[in-house]
Coordinates of C-alpha atoms in Angstrom, one line a residue:
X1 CA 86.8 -93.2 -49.4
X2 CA 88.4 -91.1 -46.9
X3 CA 86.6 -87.6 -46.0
X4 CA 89.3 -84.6 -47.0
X5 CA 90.1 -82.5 -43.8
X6 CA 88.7 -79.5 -45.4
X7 CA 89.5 -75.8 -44.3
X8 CA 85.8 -75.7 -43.0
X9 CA 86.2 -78.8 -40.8
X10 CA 89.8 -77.5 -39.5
X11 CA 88.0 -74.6 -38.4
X12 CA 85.4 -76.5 -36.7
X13 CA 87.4 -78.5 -35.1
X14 CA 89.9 -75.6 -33.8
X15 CA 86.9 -73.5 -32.4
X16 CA 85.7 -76.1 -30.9
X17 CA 88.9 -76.9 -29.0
X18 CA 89.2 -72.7 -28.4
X19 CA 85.5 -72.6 -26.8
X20 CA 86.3 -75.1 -24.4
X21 CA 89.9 -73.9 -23.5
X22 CA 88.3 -70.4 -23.1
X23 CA 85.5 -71.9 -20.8
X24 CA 88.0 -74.1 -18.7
X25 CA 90.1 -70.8 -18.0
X26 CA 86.3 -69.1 -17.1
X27 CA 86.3 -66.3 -19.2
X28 CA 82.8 -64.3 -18.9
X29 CA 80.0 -65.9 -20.8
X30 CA 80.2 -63.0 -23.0
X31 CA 83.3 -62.6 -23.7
X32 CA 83.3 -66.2 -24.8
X33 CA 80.2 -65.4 -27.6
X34 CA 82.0 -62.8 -28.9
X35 CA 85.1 -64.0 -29.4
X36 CA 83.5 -67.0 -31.1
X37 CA 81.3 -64.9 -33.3
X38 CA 84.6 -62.7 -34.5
X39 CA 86.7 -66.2 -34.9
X40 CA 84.2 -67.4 -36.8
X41 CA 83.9 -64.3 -38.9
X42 CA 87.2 -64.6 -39.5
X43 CA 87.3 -68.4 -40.6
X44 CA 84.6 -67.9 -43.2
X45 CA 86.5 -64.6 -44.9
X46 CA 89.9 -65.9 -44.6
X47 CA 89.6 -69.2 -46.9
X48 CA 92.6 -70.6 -45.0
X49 CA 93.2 -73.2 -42.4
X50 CA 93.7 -71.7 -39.4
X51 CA 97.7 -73.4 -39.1
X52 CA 98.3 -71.5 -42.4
X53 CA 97.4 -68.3 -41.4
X54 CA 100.2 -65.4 -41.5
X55 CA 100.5 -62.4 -40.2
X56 CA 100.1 -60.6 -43.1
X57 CA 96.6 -62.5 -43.8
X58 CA 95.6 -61.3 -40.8
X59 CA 96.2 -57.6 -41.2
X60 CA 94.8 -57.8 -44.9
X61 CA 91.5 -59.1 -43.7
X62 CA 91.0 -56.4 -41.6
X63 CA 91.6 -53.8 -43.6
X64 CA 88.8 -55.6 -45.6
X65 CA 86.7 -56.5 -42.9
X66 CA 86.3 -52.9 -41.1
X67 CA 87.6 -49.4 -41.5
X68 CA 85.7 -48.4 -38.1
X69 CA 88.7 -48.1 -35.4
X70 CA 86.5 -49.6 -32.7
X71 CA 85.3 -52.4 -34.6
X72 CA 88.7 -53.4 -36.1
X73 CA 90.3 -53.5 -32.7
X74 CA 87.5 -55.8 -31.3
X75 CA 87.9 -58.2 -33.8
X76 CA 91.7 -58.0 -33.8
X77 CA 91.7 -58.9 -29.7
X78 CA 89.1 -62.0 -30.3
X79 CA 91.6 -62.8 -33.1
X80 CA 94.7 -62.7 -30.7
X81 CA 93.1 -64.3 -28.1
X82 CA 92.5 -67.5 -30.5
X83 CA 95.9 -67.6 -31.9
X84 CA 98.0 -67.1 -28.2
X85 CA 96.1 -70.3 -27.4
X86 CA 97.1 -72.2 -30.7
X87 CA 100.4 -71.6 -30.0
X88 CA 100.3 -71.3 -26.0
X89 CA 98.7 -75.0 -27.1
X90 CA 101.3 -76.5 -29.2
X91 CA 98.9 -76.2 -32.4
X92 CA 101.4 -73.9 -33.9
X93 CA 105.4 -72.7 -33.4
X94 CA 104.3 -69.0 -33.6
X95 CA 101.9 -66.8 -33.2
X96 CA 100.6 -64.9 -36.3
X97 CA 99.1 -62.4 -34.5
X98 CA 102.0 -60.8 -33.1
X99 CA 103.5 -58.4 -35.3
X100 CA 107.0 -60.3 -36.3
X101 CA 110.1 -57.9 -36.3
X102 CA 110.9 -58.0 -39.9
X103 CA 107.7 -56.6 -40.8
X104 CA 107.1 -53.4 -42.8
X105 CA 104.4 -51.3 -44.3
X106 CA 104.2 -52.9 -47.7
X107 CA 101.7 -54.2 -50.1
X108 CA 100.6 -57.6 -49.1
X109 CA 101.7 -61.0 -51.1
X110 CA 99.5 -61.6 -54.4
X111 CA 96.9 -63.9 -54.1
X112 CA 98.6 -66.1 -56.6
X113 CA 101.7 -66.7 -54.5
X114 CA 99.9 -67.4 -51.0
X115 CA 99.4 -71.1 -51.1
X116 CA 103.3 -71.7 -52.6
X117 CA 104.6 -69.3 -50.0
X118 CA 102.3 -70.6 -47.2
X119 CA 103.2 -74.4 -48.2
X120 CA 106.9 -73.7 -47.8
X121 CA 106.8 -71.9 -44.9
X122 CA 105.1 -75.6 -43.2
X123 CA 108.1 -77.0 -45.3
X124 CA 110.9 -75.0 -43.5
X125 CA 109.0 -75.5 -40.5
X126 CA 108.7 -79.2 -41.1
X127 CA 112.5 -79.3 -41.7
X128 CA 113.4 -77.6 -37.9
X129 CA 114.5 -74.5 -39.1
X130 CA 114.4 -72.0 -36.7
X131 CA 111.5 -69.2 -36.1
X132 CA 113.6 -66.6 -37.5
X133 CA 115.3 -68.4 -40.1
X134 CA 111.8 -68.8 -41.2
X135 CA 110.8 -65.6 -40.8
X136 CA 113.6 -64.0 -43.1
X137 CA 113.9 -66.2 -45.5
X138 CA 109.5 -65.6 -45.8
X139 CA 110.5 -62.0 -46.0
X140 CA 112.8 -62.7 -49.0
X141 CA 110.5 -64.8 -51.0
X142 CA 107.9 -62.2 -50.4
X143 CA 110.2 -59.5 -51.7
X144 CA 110.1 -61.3 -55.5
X145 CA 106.4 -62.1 -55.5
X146 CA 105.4 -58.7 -54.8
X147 CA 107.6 -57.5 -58.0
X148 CA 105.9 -60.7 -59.3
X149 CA 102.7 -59.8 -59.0
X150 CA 100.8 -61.5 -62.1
X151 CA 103.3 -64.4 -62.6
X152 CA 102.0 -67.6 -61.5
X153 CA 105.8 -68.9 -59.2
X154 CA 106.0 -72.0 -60.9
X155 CA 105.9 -70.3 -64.4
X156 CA 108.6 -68.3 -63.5
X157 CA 111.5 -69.2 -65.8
X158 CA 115.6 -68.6 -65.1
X159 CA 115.5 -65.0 -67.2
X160 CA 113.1 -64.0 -64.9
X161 CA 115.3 -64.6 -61.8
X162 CA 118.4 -63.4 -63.2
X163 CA 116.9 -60.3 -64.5
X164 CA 115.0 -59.7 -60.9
X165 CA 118.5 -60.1 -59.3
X166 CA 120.5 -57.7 -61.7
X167 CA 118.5 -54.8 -61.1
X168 CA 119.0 -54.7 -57.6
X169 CA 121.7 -52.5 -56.1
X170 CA 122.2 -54.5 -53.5
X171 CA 125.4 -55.4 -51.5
X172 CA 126.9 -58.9 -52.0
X173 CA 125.6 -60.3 -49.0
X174 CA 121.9 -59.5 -49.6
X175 CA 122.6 -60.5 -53.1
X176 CA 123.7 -64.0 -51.7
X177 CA 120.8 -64.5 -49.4
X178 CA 118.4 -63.9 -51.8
X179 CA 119.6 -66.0 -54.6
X180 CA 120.1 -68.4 -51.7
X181 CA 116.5 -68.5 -50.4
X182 CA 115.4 -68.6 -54.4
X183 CA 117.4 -71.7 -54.8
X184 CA 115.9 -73.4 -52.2
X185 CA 112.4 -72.4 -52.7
X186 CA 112.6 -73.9 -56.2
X187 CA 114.6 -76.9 -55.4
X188 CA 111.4 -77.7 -52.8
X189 CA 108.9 -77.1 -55.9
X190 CA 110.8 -80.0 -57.7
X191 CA 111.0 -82.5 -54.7
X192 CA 107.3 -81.8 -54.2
X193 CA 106.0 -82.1 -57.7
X194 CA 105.0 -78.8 -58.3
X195 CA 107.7 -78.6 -60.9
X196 CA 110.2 -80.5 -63.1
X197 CA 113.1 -78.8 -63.0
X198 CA 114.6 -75.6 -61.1
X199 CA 114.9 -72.5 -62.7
X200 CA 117.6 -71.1 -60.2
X201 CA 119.7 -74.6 -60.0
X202 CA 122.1 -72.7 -62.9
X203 CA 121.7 -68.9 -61.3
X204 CA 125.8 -67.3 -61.4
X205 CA 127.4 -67.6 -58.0
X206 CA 127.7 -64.2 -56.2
X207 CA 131.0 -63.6 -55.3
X208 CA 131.8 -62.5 -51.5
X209 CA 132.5 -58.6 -51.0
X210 CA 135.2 -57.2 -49.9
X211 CA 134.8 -55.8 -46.6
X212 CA 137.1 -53.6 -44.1
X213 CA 136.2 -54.0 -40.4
X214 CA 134.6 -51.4 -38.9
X215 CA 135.0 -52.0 -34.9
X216 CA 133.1 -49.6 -33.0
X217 CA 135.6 -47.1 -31.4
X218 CA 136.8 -47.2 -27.6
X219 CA 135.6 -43.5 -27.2
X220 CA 132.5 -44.2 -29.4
X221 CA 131.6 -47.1 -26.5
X222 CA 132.3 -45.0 -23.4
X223 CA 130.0 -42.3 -24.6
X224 CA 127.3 -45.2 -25.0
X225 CA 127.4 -46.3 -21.4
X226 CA 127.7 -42.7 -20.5
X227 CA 124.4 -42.2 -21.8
X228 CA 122.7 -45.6 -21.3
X229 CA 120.4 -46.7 -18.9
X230 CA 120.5 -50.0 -16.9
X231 CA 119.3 -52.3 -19.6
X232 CA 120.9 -50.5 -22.8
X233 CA 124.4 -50.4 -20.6
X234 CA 124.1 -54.3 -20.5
X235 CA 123.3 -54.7 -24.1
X236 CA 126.2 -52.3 -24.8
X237 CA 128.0 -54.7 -22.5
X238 CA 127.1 -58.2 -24.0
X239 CA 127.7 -57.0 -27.3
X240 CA 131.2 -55.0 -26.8
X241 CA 132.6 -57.2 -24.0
X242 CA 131.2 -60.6 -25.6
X243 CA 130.6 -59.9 -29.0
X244 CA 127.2 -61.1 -28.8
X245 CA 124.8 -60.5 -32.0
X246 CA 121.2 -58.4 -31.7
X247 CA 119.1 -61.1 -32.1
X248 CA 121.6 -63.0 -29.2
X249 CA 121.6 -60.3 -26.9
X250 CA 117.7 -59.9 -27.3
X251 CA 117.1 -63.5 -26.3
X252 CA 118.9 -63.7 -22.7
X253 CA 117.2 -65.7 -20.0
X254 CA 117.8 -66.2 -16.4
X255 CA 118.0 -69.3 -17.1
X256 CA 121.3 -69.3 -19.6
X257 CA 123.5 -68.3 -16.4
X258 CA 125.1 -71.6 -15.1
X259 CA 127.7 -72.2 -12.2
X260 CA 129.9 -75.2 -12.6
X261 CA 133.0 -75.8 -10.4
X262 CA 133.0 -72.2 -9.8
X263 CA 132.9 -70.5 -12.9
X264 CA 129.9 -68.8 -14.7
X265 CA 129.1 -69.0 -17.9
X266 CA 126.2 -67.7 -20.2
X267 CA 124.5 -70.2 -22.9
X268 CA 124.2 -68.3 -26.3
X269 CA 121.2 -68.9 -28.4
X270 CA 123.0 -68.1 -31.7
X271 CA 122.4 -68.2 -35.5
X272 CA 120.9 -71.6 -37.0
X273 CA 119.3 -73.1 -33.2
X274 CA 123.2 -73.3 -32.4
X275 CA 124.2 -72.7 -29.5
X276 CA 127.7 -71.8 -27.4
X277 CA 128.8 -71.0 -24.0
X278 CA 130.6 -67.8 -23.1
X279 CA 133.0 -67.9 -20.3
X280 CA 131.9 -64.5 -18.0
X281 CA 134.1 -62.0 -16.4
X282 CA 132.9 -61.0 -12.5
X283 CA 131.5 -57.6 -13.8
X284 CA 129.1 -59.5 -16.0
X285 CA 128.3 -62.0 -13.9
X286 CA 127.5 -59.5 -11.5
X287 CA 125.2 -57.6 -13.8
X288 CA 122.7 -60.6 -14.8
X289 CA 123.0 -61.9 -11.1
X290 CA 121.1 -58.8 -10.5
X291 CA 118.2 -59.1 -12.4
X292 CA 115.0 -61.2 -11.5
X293 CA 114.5 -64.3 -13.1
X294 CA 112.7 -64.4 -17.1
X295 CA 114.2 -62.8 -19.9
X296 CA 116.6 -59.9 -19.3
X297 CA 115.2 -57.9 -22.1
X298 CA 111.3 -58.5 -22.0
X299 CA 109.1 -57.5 -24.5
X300 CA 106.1 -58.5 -27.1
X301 CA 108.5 -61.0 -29.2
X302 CA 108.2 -64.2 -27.9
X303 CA 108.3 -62.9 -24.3
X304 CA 111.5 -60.8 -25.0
X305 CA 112.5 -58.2 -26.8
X306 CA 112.6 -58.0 -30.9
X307 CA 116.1 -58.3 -32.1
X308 CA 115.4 -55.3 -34.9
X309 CA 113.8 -52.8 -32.0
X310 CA 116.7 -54.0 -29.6
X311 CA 119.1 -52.8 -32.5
X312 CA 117.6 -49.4 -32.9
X313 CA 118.3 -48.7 -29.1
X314 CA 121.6 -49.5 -29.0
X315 CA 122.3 -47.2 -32.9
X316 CA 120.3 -44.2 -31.2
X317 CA 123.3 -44.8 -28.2
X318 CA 126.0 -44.5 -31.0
X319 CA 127.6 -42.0 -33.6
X320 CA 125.4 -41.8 -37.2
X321 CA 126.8 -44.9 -39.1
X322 CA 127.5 -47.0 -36.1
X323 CA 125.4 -49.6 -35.5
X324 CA 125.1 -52.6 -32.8
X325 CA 127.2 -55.3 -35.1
X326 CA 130.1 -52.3 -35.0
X327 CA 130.4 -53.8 -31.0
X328 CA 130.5 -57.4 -32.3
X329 CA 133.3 -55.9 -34.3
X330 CA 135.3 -53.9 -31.4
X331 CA 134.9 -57.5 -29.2
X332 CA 136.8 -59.6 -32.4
X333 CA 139.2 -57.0 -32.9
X334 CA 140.3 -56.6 -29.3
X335 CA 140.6 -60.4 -28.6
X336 CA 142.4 -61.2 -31.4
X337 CA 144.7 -58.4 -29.8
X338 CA 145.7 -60.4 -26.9
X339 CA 147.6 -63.3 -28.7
X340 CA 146.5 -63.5 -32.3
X341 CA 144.2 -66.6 -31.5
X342 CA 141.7 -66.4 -34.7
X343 CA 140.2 -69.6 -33.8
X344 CA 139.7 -69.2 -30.2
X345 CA 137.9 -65.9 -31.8
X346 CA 136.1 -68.0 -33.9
X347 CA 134.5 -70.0 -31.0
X348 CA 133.4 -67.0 -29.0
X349 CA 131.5 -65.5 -32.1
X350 CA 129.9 -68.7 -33.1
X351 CA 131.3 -68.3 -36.4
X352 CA 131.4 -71.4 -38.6
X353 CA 134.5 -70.6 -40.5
X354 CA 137.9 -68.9 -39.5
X355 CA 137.4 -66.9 -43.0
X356 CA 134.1 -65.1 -41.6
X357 CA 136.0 -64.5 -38.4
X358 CA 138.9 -62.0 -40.6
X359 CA 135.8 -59.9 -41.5
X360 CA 135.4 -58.9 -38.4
X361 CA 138.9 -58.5 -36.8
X362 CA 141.0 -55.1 -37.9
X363 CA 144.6 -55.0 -37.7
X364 CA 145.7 -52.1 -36.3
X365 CA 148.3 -50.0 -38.7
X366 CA 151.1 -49.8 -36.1
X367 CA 151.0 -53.6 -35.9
X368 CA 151.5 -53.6 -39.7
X369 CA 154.1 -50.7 -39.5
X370 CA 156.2 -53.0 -37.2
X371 CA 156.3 -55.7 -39.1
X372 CA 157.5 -54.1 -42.1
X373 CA 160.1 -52.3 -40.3
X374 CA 161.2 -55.4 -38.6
X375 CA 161.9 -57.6 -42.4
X376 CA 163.1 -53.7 -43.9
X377 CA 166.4 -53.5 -44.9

């Protein structure tokens, strides 16, 4: 009968693998020890396998493990140091070390929802969702289980998820996502056995709010560039003049600015692992021709930037209320200007319907003024 691959002989195996990584790069001899002896620490009071680790794991064990500042931050860089080279390996898609965007000071998942949570996280993962698909739709799930604190998830029953969702004074959007991620969550637990039927399958449909555009305004933009230095001027830029999203923006490389036949373009790394291609006007192209190579916005997220830090920037740049999306607006509002197009709008926004696409484009009132005047009798 086979042997089961154990937590303990994952663990072996991976530190194994780590020590002679870390000796083929020829680290010090002691640097080596003590990152083993903190990895291994870590192993035996984490009672995970190490490719189900989280972030939030991580920082929980150290708050258990040390309260001594100079101790915590020892173990924390051994920690790190094995992790960037699971990833920087191929062992895992992210690293759990690194502090993701979404993440806040809250109270850590209960223990009882860890191994559901953790298993359909290698689920989404599994099914090529993208990192930060992943990452919010985590978020979400952990959202209900800590407000779910002593309810075992596959007890919880359909009252329980309509009653968590009525209390929420939430817009309709998040209200949507959530019920969404819920629906999904518990539709795996019935594919995988873990349950016989879904108790969000028969959760009410959330109707779509209503919505006015709110496009940022022209002066509202100047003043931003005004202000702006090199790098929050092309953010301001990409997002006003292309309508590019945060997360879109934060991700630009080098290496998305093609020539063909004469004419440069930028490849968009948008929503879902699509992608689309931007036709650039000369004052952008002259803007990223400028930079070196790598990403244009680096930072600690994946070598670039975080998408929710990227955001803050740009809203610190703008009038209280106005945020980076309110340039994504001003872009869809101004092309649509030029001769009503909404599809061709549609394709530059990477939207996947023509009705998300209204949301975002504002009529101006002496548009509507004319053509009441002009059928007036």
């Amino acid at each position: 009968m086979p042997t089961t691959y154990t937590p303990e002989l994952r663990w072996g195996d991976a530190v194994t693998a780590f020590e002679a990584a870390q000796r083929a790069a020829r680290y010090a001899d002691s640097t080596i020890e003590t990152r083993l002896k903190h990895v291994r620490r870590f192993a035996d009071g984490i009672g995970l396998s190490p490719w189900r680790v989280t972030y939030e794991d991580i920082r929980a064990w150290l708050d258990r493990e040390s309260s001594n500042k100079h101790t915590r931050l020892s173990l924390r860089t051994s920690i790190r140091a094995f992790y960037r080279w699971a990833a920087a390996s191929g062992r895992m898609a992210d690293d759990p070390s690194e502090e993701p965007s979404y993440v806040t000071k809250k109270a850590p998942v209960p223990e009882k929802w860890r191994p559901a949570l953790d298993a359909f996280r290698s689920y989404l993962r599994a099914n090529g969702q993208p990192r930060t698909s992943v990452s919010v739709r985590m978020a979400q799930l952990s959202r209900f289980a800590r407000d779910h604190t002593n309810l075992d998830p596959f007890d919880v029953g359909f009252d329980d998820l309509v009653d968590w969702l009525s209390e929420k004074r939430w817009k309709p959007e998040t209200r949507r996502a959530h019920r969404s991620v819920l629906r999904v969550f518990y539709a795996w637990a019935v594919q995988s056995g873990r349950m016989e039927t879904s108790p969000a399958e028969k959760l009410p449909v959330v109707r779509r709010g209503t919505h006015l555009p709110r496009p940022a305004l022209e002066e509202e933009y100047r003043k931003a560039l005004a202000f702006a230095s090199p790098r929050e001027r092309l953010a301001l830029v990409l997002a006003a003049e292309l309508g590019m999203r945060r997360a879109e923006v934060a991700q630009v490389h080098s290496k998305d600015l093609m020539q063909r036949d004469g004419i440069w373009t930028l490849t968009v790394h948008g929503k879902g692992a699509h992608q689309r291609s931007l036709p650039l006007a000369p004052n952008h192209v002259s803007m990223l021709r400028s930079l070196p190579e790598g990403y244009v916005f680096p930072g600690n997220d994946h070598g670039h930037i975080s998408p929710a830090y990227l955001g803050k920037l740009i809203s610190r740049l703008l009038p209280a209320g106005v945020t980076m999306h309110a340039l994504r607006h001003r872009f869809a509002t101004r092309v649509y200007a030029v001769d009503r197009d909404v599809f061709a709008v549609q394709q530059l926004l990477g939207h996947a319907s023509p009705a998300t696409t209204q949301v975002y484009v504002r009529i101006e009132e002496s548009s509507m003024r004319r053509l009441v005047e002009a059928v007036a009798s």
